[in-house]
C-alpha cells in the first residue's frame, strides 16, 4: 500500500512539473523546485524521467527545461469535433473585427476559470490574453457570468472558497450576480487587473446548458462603461450564435 501511495505521489509531482509550463516557456531546475515546493534533488529525478520519455527537453547551454515534442504528439490526437475553442474561433474573430478589441473564451474548472481561446486585438495598445491562464471566480466579468448563469451549487462553492479575497464583499457579489442575470451580461473595470476592463456574456449550447463565457476586453481608458454598454448587444448576439454551434 505504501509503495502504491509513493507511486501515485510521484505521478502527481510529475504532473505538477508539467503544469509549471502553463505560463512559462523555459524554467530552470531551481525555478521549478520553488514553484512546486520540492527539494531540487527530487525535482531533478522527476525531470530526468520526463526527459527520457520526451515530455520535457533540457537546453544544455542554458540548463533550462521546456516542453518536449511528446506533448505535441498527444495534443494532435485531441478530439476537436466538440471543442468550443476550435468550433467558436471563427465567431470570435468575427466579433473582434466588429468591436476591435481582444476576444476571449472562458470555461469554469472547479473554483477557477480558464481561458481556452483568445483572438487578440489588432490595435497598437491592446489587452493581451494568454491562452491557458487561470483566474479566480470572485472577480472579473467572465467569472461572474460563469457563476451567475450556472447552478446554485456553483455559487455556494465559490462563496465557501477559503481563498475568497478579503477585499470582495460576498453580499455585494451576490447582488451583482442577480443584476447580471437580469441584464444578460457582466462588466468589470480594473477588478482583477489595473488598467483593464471587460464585458462578458454566457454561451448556452442547443440544450440550454451553460458551456462557456465570451468576453471582450481592452484598456479601461478606451473601454469605458458607456462603450461597454454599446458592446452589450453585439456580444450577446455573438454568444447566441456561438451557442447554436454547440451540441
PDB file of C-alpha atoms in Angstrom:
ATOM      1  CA  UNK A   1       0.000   0.000   0.000  1.00  0.00           C
ATOM      2  CA  UNK A   2       2.864   2.360   0.891  1.00  0.00           C
ATOM      3  CA  UNK A   3       4.530   1.574  -2.446  1.00  0.00           C
ATOM      4  CA  UNK A   4       1.273   2.340  -4.261  1.00  0.00           C
ATOM      5  CA  UNK A   5       0.916   5.677  -2.445  1.00  0.00           C
ATOM      6  CA  UNK A   6       4.527   6.513  -3.303  1.00  0.00           C
ATOM      7  CA  UNK A   7       3.905   5.783  -6.983  1.00  0.00           C
ATOM      8  CA  UNK A   8       0.761   7.922  -7.066  1.00  0.00           C
ATOM      9  CA  UNK A   9       2.588  10.769  -5.334  1.00  0.00           C
ATOM     10  CA  UNK A  10       5.410  10.573  -7.889  1.00  0.00           C
ATOM     11  CA  UNK A  11       2.855  10.848 -10.703  1.00  0.00           C
ATOM     12  CA  UNK A  12       1.226  13.850  -9.016  1.00  0.00           C
ATOM     13  CA  UNK A  13       4.586  15.570  -8.656  1.00  0.00           C
ATOM     14  CA  UNK A  14       5.478  14.882 -12.288  1.00  0.00           C
ATOM     15  CA  UNK A  15       2.171  16.421 -13.357  1.00  0.00           C
ATOM     16  CA  UNK A  16       2.862  19.421 -11.113  1.00  0.00           C
ATOM     17  CA  UNK A  17       6.114  19.899 -13.016  1.00  0.00           C
ATOM     18  CA  UNK A  18       4.305  19.785 -16.348  1.00  0.00           C
ATOM     19  CA  UNK A  19       1.774  22.350 -15.128  1.00  0.00           C
ATOM     20  CA  UNK A  20       4.616  24.774 -14.352  1.00  0.00           C
ATOM     21  CA  UNK A  21       4.835  25.362 -18.092  1.00  0.00           C
ATOM     22  CA  UNK A  22       1.297  26.714 -18.448  1.00  0.00           C
ATOM     23  CA  UNK A  23       2.669  30.244 -18.018  1.00  0.00           C
ATOM     24  CA  UNK A  24       6.355  29.821 -18.824  1.00  0.00           C
ATOM     25  CA  UNK A  25       8.296  28.682 -21.896  1.00  0.00           C
ATOM     26  CA  UNK A  26      11.525  27.786 -20.130  1.00  0.00           C
ATOM     27  CA  UNK A  27      12.340  27.143 -16.476  1.00  0.00           C
ATOM     28  CA  UNK A  28      15.463  26.197 -14.553  1.00  0.00           C
ATOM     29  CA  UNK A  29      15.623  23.363 -12.040  1.00  0.00           C
ATOM     30  CA  UNK A  30      15.616  25.866  -9.181  1.00  0.00           C
ATOM     31  CA  UNK A  31      12.610  27.719 -10.573  1.00  0.00           C
ATOM     32  CA  UNK A  32      10.603  24.517 -10.933  1.00  0.00           C
ATOM     33  CA  UNK A  33      11.561  23.326  -7.449  1.00  0.00           C
ATOM     34  CA  UNK A  34      10.465  26.665  -5.982  1.00  0.00           C
ATOM     35  CA  UNK A  35       7.140  26.606  -7.842  1.00  0.00           C
ATOM     36  CA  UNK A  36       6.127  23.162  -6.603  1.00  0.00           C
ATOM     37  CA  UNK A  37       7.864  23.414  -3.197  1.00  0.00           C
ATOM     38  CA  UNK A  38      10.076  20.350  -3.579  1.00  0.00           C
ATOM     39  CA  UNK A  39      13.770  19.730  -2.994  1.00  0.00           C
ATOM     40  CA  UNK A  40      15.891  20.162  -6.101  1.00  0.00           C
ATOM     41  CA  UNK A  41      17.198  16.591  -5.955  1.00  0.00           C
ATOM     42  CA  UNK A  42      13.636  15.228  -6.088  1.00  0.00           C
ATOM     43  CA  UNK A  43      12.710  17.525  -8.962  1.00  0.00           C
ATOM     44  CA  UNK A  44      15.880  16.572 -10.815  1.00  0.00           C
ATOM     45  CA  UNK A  45      14.976  12.861 -10.667  1.00  0.00           C
ATOM     46  CA  UNK A  46      11.451  13.543 -11.916  1.00  0.00           C
ATOM     47  CA  UNK A  47      12.725  15.772 -14.716  1.00  0.00           C
ATOM     48  CA  UNK A  48      15.140  13.045 -15.784  1.00  0.00           C
ATOM     49  CA  UNK A  49      12.219  10.609 -16.110  1.00  0.00           C
ATOM     50  CA  UNK A  50      10.105  13.127 -18.034  1.00  0.00           C
ATOM     51  CA  UNK A  51      13.055  13.908 -20.288  1.00  0.00           C
ATOM     52  CA  UNK A  52      13.656  10.233 -21.049  1.00  0.00           C
ATOM     53  CA  UNK A  53      10.042   9.929 -22.221  1.00  0.00           C
ATOM     54  CA  UNK A  54      10.241  13.099 -24.311  1.00  0.00           C
ATOM     55  CA  UNK A  55       7.849  15.214 -22.236  1.00  0.00           C
ATOM     56  CA  UNK A  56      10.499  17.827 -21.403  1.00  0.00           C
ATOM     57  CA  UNK A  57      13.709  18.910 -23.070  1.00  0.00           C
ATOM     58  CA  UNK A  58      16.785  20.392 -21.415  1.00  0.00           C
ATOM     59  CA  UNK A  59      18.856  23.059 -23.139  1.00  0.00           C
ATOM     60  CA  UNK A  60      22.475  22.103 -22.477  1.00  0.00           C
ATOM     61  CA  UNK A  61      23.650  25.699 -22.937  1.00  0.00           C
ATOM     62  CA  UNK A  62      21.202  27.435 -20.599  1.00  0.00           C
ATOM     63  CA  UNK A  63      20.465  24.361 -18.442  1.00  0.00           C
ATOM     64  CA  UNK A  64      16.777  25.230 -18.627  1.00  0.00           C
ATOM     65  CA  UNK A  65      13.854  22.946 -19.356  1.00  0.00           C
ATOM     66  CA  UNK A  66      10.962  23.312 -21.802  1.00  0.00           C
ATOM     67  CA  UNK A  67       8.129  21.121 -23.006  1.00  0.00           C
ATOM     68  CA  UNK A  68       9.135  18.261 -25.278  1.00  0.00           C
ATOM     69  CA  UNK A  69       7.706  17.091 -28.581  1.00  0.00           C
ATOM     70  CA  UNK A  70       5.787  14.250 -26.952  1.00  0.00           C
ATOM     71  CA  UNK A  71       3.346  16.836 -25.588  1.00  0.00           C
ATOM     72  CA  UNK A  72       2.568  17.996 -29.124  1.00  0.00           C
ATOM     73  CA  UNK A  73       2.105  14.391 -30.241  1.00  0.00           C
ATOM     74  CA  UNK A  74      -0.564  13.947 -27.586  1.00  0.00           C
ATOM     75  CA  UNK A  75      -2.275  17.245 -28.403  1.00  0.00           C
ATOM     76  CA  UNK A  76      -2.520  16.230 -32.068  1.00  0.00           C
ATOM     77  CA  UNK A  77      -4.896  13.447 -31.027  1.00  0.00           C
ATOM     78  CA  UNK A  78      -7.307  15.717 -29.164  1.00  0.00           C
ATOM     79  CA  UNK A  79     -10.882  15.456 -30.382  1.00  0.00           C
ATOM     80  CA  UNK A  80     -11.827  18.785 -31.911  1.00  0.00           C
ATOM     81  CA  UNK A  81     -15.333  17.893 -33.080  1.00  0.00           C
ATOM     82  CA  UNK A  82     -16.914  19.164 -29.850  1.00  0.00           C
ATOM     83  CA  UNK A  83     -14.168  21.516 -28.676  1.00  0.00           C
ATOM     84  CA  UNK A  84     -15.566  25.056 -28.150  1.00  0.00           C
ATOM     85  CA  UNK A  85     -12.099  26.571 -28.530  1.00  0.00           C
ATOM     86  CA  UNK A  86     -11.938  25.250 -32.089  1.00  0.00           C
ATOM     87  CA  UNK A  87     -15.588  25.497 -33.113  1.00  0.00           C
ATOM     88  CA  UNK A  88     -16.102  29.078 -31.930  1.00  0.00           C
ATOM     89  CA  UNK A  89     -12.853  30.581 -33.202  1.00  0.00           C
ATOM     90  CA  UNK A  90     -14.382  31.938 -36.418  1.00  0.00           C
ATOM     91  CA  UNK A  91     -17.172  33.691 -34.494  1.00  0.00           C
ATOM     92  CA  UNK A  92     -14.611  35.142 -32.081  1.00  0.00           C
ATOM     93  CA  UNK A  93     -12.627  36.523 -34.999  1.00  0.00           C
ATOM     94  CA  UNK A  94     -15.811  37.974 -36.445  1.00  0.00           C
ATOM     95  CA  UNK A  95     -16.605  39.696 -33.128  1.00  0.00           C
ATOM     96  CA  UNK A  96     -13.063  41.069 -32.936  1.00  0.00           C
ATOM     97  CA  UNK A  97     -13.487  42.667 -36.365  1.00  0.00           C
ATOM     98  CA  UNK A  98     -16.765  44.276 -35.260  1.00  0.00           C
ATOM     99  CA  UNK A  99     -15.632  45.613 -31.867  1.00  0.00           C
ATOM    100  CA  UNK A 100     -11.890  45.977 -32.404  1.00  0.00           C
ATOM    101  CA  UNK A 101     -10.867  44.608 -29.013  1.00  0.00           C
ATOM    102  CA  UNK A 102      -9.456  41.320 -27.693  1.00  0.00           C
ATOM    103  CA  UNK A 103     -11.945  38.438 -27.542  1.00  0.00           C
ATOM    104  CA  UNK A 104     -11.553  35.606 -25.023  1.00  0.00           C
ATOM    105  CA  UNK A 105     -13.370  32.358 -24.349  1.00  0.00           C
ATOM    106  CA  UNK A 106     -13.564  31.024 -20.782  1.00  0.00           C
ATOM    107  CA  UNK A 107     -14.819  27.853 -19.153  1.00  0.00           C
ATOM    108  CA  UNK A 108     -15.180  27.060 -15.467  1.00  0.00           C
ATOM    109  CA  UNK A 109     -12.847  24.482 -13.962  1.00  0.00           C
ATOM    110  CA  UNK A 110     -13.762  23.946 -10.318  1.00  0.00           C
ATOM    111  CA  UNK A 111     -13.295  27.228  -8.481  1.00  0.00           C
ATOM    112  CA  UNK A 112     -11.384  28.857 -11.306  1.00  0.00           C
ATOM    113  CA  UNK A 113     -11.995  29.974 -14.846  1.00  0.00           C
ATOM    114  CA  UNK A 114      -9.568  29.142 -17.603  1.00  0.00           C
ATOM    115  CA  UNK A 115      -9.053  30.941 -20.890  1.00  0.00           C
ATOM    116  CA  UNK A 116      -9.267  28.282 -23.606  1.00  0.00           C
ATOM    117  CA  UNK A 117      -9.181  30.549 -26.650  1.00  0.00           C
ATOM    118  CA  UNK A 118      -8.318  34.153 -27.487  1.00  0.00           C
ATOM    119  CA  UNK A 119      -8.266  36.450 -30.501  1.00  0.00           C
ATOM    120  CA  UNK A 120      -6.024  39.427 -29.910  1.00  0.00           C
ATOM    121  CA  UNK A 121      -6.965  42.962 -30.875  1.00  0.00           C
ATOM    122  CA  UNK A 122      -5.121  44.467 -33.827  1.00  0.00           C
ATOM    123  CA  UNK A 123      -4.767  47.820 -32.080  1.00  0.00           C
ATOM    124  CA  UNK A 124      -1.325  49.012 -31.002  1.00  0.00           C
ATOM    125  CA  UNK A 125      -2.395  49.300 -27.358  1.00  0.00           C
ATOM    126  CA  UNK A 126      -4.386  46.188 -26.541  1.00  0.00           C
ATOM    127  CA  UNK A 127      -5.275  43.674 -23.885  1.00  0.00           C
ATOM    128  CA  UNK A 128      -3.036  40.612 -24.328  1.00  0.00           C
ATOM    129  CA  UNK A 129      -4.860  37.427 -23.316  1.00  0.00           C
ATOM    130  CA  UNK A 130      -2.669  34.316 -22.967  1.00  0.00           C
ATOM    131  CA  UNK A 131      -4.445  31.002 -23.538  1.00  0.00           C
ATOM    132  CA  UNK A 132      -4.394  28.679 -20.543  1.00  0.00           C
ATOM    133  CA  UNK A 133      -4.437  31.440 -17.934  1.00  0.00           C
ATOM    134  CA  UNK A 134      -6.401  30.591 -14.787  1.00  0.00           C
ATOM    135  CA  UNK A 135      -8.293  33.155 -12.725  1.00  0.00           C
ATOM    136  CA  UNK A 136     -10.484  33.067  -9.604  1.00  0.00           C
ATOM    137  CA  UNK A 137     -14.276  33.217  -9.827  1.00  0.00           C
ATOM    138  CA  UNK A 138     -14.670  36.036  -7.290  1.00  0.00           C
ATOM    139  CA  UNK A 139     -13.682  38.878  -9.633  1.00  0.00           C
ATOM    140  CA  UNK A 140     -13.957  39.708 -13.307  1.00  0.00           C
ATOM    141  CA  UNK A 141     -16.821  39.882 -15.790  1.00  0.00           C
ATOM    142  CA  UNK A 142     -16.392  36.352 -17.144  1.00  0.00           C
ATOM    143  CA  UNK A 143     -16.091  34.893 -13.638  1.00  0.00           C
ATOM    144  CA  UNK A 144     -19.411  36.406 -12.635  1.00  0.00           C
ATOM    145  CA  UNK A 145     -21.086  35.189 -15.823  1.00  0.00           C
ATOM    146  CA  UNK A 146     -19.856  31.644 -15.248  1.00  0.00           C
ATOM    147  CA  UNK A 147     -21.258  31.699 -11.713  1.00  0.00           C
ATOM    148  CA  UNK A 148     -24.450  33.711 -12.259  1.00  0.00           C
ATOM    149  CA  UNK A 149     -25.811  31.532 -15.053  1.00  0.00           C
ATOM    150  CA  UNK A 150     -24.777  28.178 -13.594  1.00  0.00           C
ATOM    151  CA  UNK A 151     -26.471  26.056 -10.932  1.00  0.00           C
ATOM    152  CA  UNK A 152     -26.904  27.404  -7.407  1.00  0.00           C
ATOM    153  CA  UNK A 153     -24.414  24.859  -6.053  1.00  0.00           C
ATOM    154  CA  UNK A 154     -21.633  26.570  -8.010  1.00  0.00           C
ATOM    155  CA  UNK A 155     -22.306  29.874  -6.255  1.00  0.00           C
ATOM    156  CA  UNK A 156     -22.396  28.128  -2.883  1.00  0.00           C
ATOM    157  CA  UNK A 157     -18.999  26.530  -3.558  1.00  0.00           C
ATOM    158  CA  UNK A 158     -17.498  29.835  -4.674  1.00  0.00           C
ATOM    159  CA  UNK A 159     -18.751  31.671  -1.590  1.00  0.00           C
ATOM    160  CA  UNK A 160     -17.353  28.918   0.650  1.00  0.00           C
ATOM    161  CA  UNK A 161     -13.933  29.021  -1.008  1.00  0.00           C
ATOM    162  CA  UNK A 162     -11.263  29.502   1.715  1.00  0.00           C
ATOM    163  CA  UNK A 163      -9.267  31.559  -0.794  1.00  0.00           C
ATOM    164  CA  UNK A 164     -12.049  34.119  -1.206  1.00  0.00           C
ATOM    165  CA  UNK A 165     -10.376  37.579  -1.487  1.00  0.00           C
ATOM    166  CA  UNK A 166     -10.771  39.686   1.645  1.00  0.00           C
ATOM    167  CA  UNK A 167     -11.420  42.861  -0.346  1.00  0.00           C
ATOM    168  CA  UNK A 168     -14.522  41.416  -2.071  1.00  0.00           C
ATOM    169  CA  UNK A 169     -17.801  41.629  -0.179  1.00  0.00           C
ATOM    170  CA  UNK A 170     -19.800  38.414  -0.518  1.00  0.00           C
ATOM    171  CA  UNK A 171     -23.176  40.123  -0.227  1.00  0.00           C
ATOM    172  CA  UNK A 172     -22.252  42.710  -2.812  1.00  0.00           C
ATOM    173  CA  UNK A 173     -21.010  39.923  -5.070  1.00  0.00           C
ATOM    174  CA  UNK A 174     -24.351  38.107  -4.884  1.00  0.00           C
ATOM    175  CA  UNK A 175     -26.216  41.331  -5.617  1.00  0.00           C
ATOM    176  CA  UNK A 176     -24.070  41.827  -8.710  1.00  0.00           C
ATOM    177  CA  UNK A 177     -24.893  38.300  -9.878  1.00  0.00           C
ATOM    178  CA  UNK A 178     -28.624  38.988  -9.531  1.00  0.00           C
ATOM    179  CA  UNK A 179     -28.244  42.105 -11.695  1.00  0.00           C
ATOM    180  CA  UNK A 180     -26.183  40.172 -14.257  1.00  0.00           C
ATOM    181  CA  UNK A 181     -28.946  37.585 -14.561  1.00  0.00           C
ATOM    182  CA  UNK A 182     -31.386  40.361 -15.448  1.00  0.00           C
ATOM    183  CA  UNK A 183     -29.079  42.158 -17.897  1.00  0.00           C
ATOM    184  CA  UNK A 184     -27.748  39.049 -19.607  1.00  0.00           C
ATOM    185  CA  UNK A 185     -24.131  40.219 -19.408  1.00  0.00           C
ATOM    186  CA  UNK A 186     -21.475  41.374 -16.913  1.00  0.00           C
ATOM    187  CA  UNK A 187     -18.994  44.245 -16.898  1.00  0.00           C
ATOM    188  CA  UNK A 188     -15.842  44.803 -14.863  1.00  0.00           C
ATOM    189  CA  UNK A 189     -13.411  47.704 -14.616  1.00  0.00           C
ATOM    190  CA  UNK A 190      -9.984  47.112 -13.062  1.00  0.00           C
ATOM    191  CA  UNK A 191     -11.362  44.369 -10.799  1.00  0.00           C
ATOM    192  CA  UNK A 192      -8.589  41.899 -11.471  1.00  0.00           C
ATOM    193  CA  UNK A 193      -6.031  43.910 -13.373  1.00  0.00           C
ATOM    194  CA  UNK A 194      -5.170  47.611 -13.198  1.00  0.00           C
ATOM    195  CA  UNK A 195      -5.978  49.448 -16.415  1.00  0.00           C
ATOM    196  CA  UNK A 196      -8.143  46.680 -17.888  1.00  0.00           C
ATOM    197  CA  UNK A 197     -11.880  46.436 -18.471  1.00  0.00           C
ATOM    198  CA  UNK A 198     -14.102  43.672 -19.826  1.00  0.00           C
ATOM    199  CA  UNK A 199     -17.654  42.763 -20.735  1.00  0.00           C
ATOM    200  CA  UNK A 200     -18.818  39.155 -20.903  1.00  0.00           C
ATOM    201  CA  UNK A 201     -21.883  37.142 -21.919  1.00  0.00           C
ATOM    202  CA  UNK A 202     -22.849  33.490 -21.354  1.00  0.00           C
ATOM    203  CA  UNK A 203     -22.843  30.845 -24.072  1.00  0.00           C
ATOM    204  CA  UNK A 204     -25.519  28.150 -23.793  1.00  0.00           C
ATOM    205  CA  UNK A 205     -25.489  25.109 -26.060  1.00  0.00           C
ATOM    206  CA  UNK A 206     -28.519  23.898 -28.002  1.00  0.00           C
ATOM    207  CA  UNK A 207     -29.732  22.038 -24.912  1.00  0.00           C
ATOM    208  CA  UNK A 208     -29.695  25.197 -22.824  1.00  0.00           C
ATOM    209  CA  UNK A 209     -26.637  24.213 -20.788  1.00  0.00           C
ATOM    210  CA  UNK A 210     -24.057  26.845 -19.851  1.00  0.00           C
ATOM    211  CA  UNK A 211     -20.875  25.937 -21.713  1.00  0.00           C
ATOM    212  CA  UNK A 212     -18.633  28.989 -21.609  1.00  0.00           C
ATOM    213  CA  UNK A 213     -18.376  32.763 -21.379  1.00  0.00           C
ATOM    214  CA  UNK A 214     -17.216  35.020 -24.191  1.00  0.00           C
ATOM    215  CA  UNK A 215     -15.539  38.268 -23.218  1.00  0.00           C
ATOM    216  CA  UNK A 216     -14.380  41.472 -24.859  1.00  0.00           C
ATOM    217  CA  UNK A 217     -11.502  43.141 -23.029  1.00  0.00           C
ATOM    218  CA  UNK A 218      -9.227  46.117 -23.502  1.00  0.00           C
ATOM    219  CA  UNK A 219      -7.659  49.158 -21.817  1.00  0.00           C
ATOM    220  CA  UNK A 220     -10.075  50.766 -19.341  1.00  0.00           C
ATOM    221  CA  UNK A 221      -9.428  54.242 -20.765  1.00  0.00           C
ATOM    222  CA  UNK A 222     -10.788  53.028 -24.099  1.00  0.00           C
ATOM    223  CA  UNK A 223     -13.366  50.543 -22.866  1.00  0.00           C
ATOM    224  CA  UNK A 224     -15.355  52.860 -20.655  1.00  0.00           C
ATOM    225  CA  UNK A 225     -18.662  51.856 -19.073  1.00  0.00           C
ATOM    226  CA  UNK A 226     -20.519  53.714 -21.833  1.00  0.00           C
ATOM    227  CA  UNK A 227     -18.566  51.930 -24.555  1.00  0.00           C
ATOM    228  CA  UNK A 228     -19.117  48.537 -22.935  1.00  0.00           C
ATOM    229  CA  UNK A 229     -22.855  49.150 -22.789  1.00  0.00           C
ATOM    230  CA  UNK A 230     -22.732  49.736 -26.548  1.00  0.00           C
ATOM    231  CA  UNK A 231     -20.853  46.417 -26.861  1.00  0.00           C
ATOM    232  CA  UNK A 232     -23.529  44.543 -24.881  1.00  0.00           C
ATOM    233  CA  UNK A 233     -25.902  43.832 -27.764  1.00  0.00           C
ATOM    234  CA  UNK A 234     -23.226  42.671 -30.236  1.00  0.00           C
ATOM    235  CA  UNK A 235     -21.580  40.371 -27.688  1.00  0.00           C
ATOM    236  CA  UNK A 236     -24.886  38.827 -26.594  1.00  0.00           C
ATOM    237  CA  UNK A 237     -25.871  38.244 -30.222  1.00  0.00           C
ATOM    238  CA  UNK A 238     -22.480  36.638 -30.847  1.00  0.00           C
ATOM    239  CA  UNK A 239     -22.930  34.438 -27.768  1.00  0.00           C
ATOM    240  CA  UNK A 240     -26.280  33.227 -29.116  1.00  0.00           C
ATOM    241  CA  UNK A 241     -24.747  32.364 -32.488  1.00  0.00           C
ATOM    242  CA  UNK A 242     -21.937  30.532 -30.733  1.00  0.00           C
ATOM    243  CA  UNK A 243     -24.387  28.558 -28.632  1.00  0.00           C
ATOM    244  CA  UNK A 244     -26.218  27.312 -31.738  1.00  0.00           C
ATOM    245  CA  UNK A 245     -22.910  25.883 -32.942  1.00  0.00           C
ATOM    246  CA  UNK A 246     -22.519  23.687 -29.852  1.00  0.00           C
ATOM    247  CA  UNK A 247     -24.233  20.404 -29.057  1.00  0.00           C
TER     248      UNK A 247
END
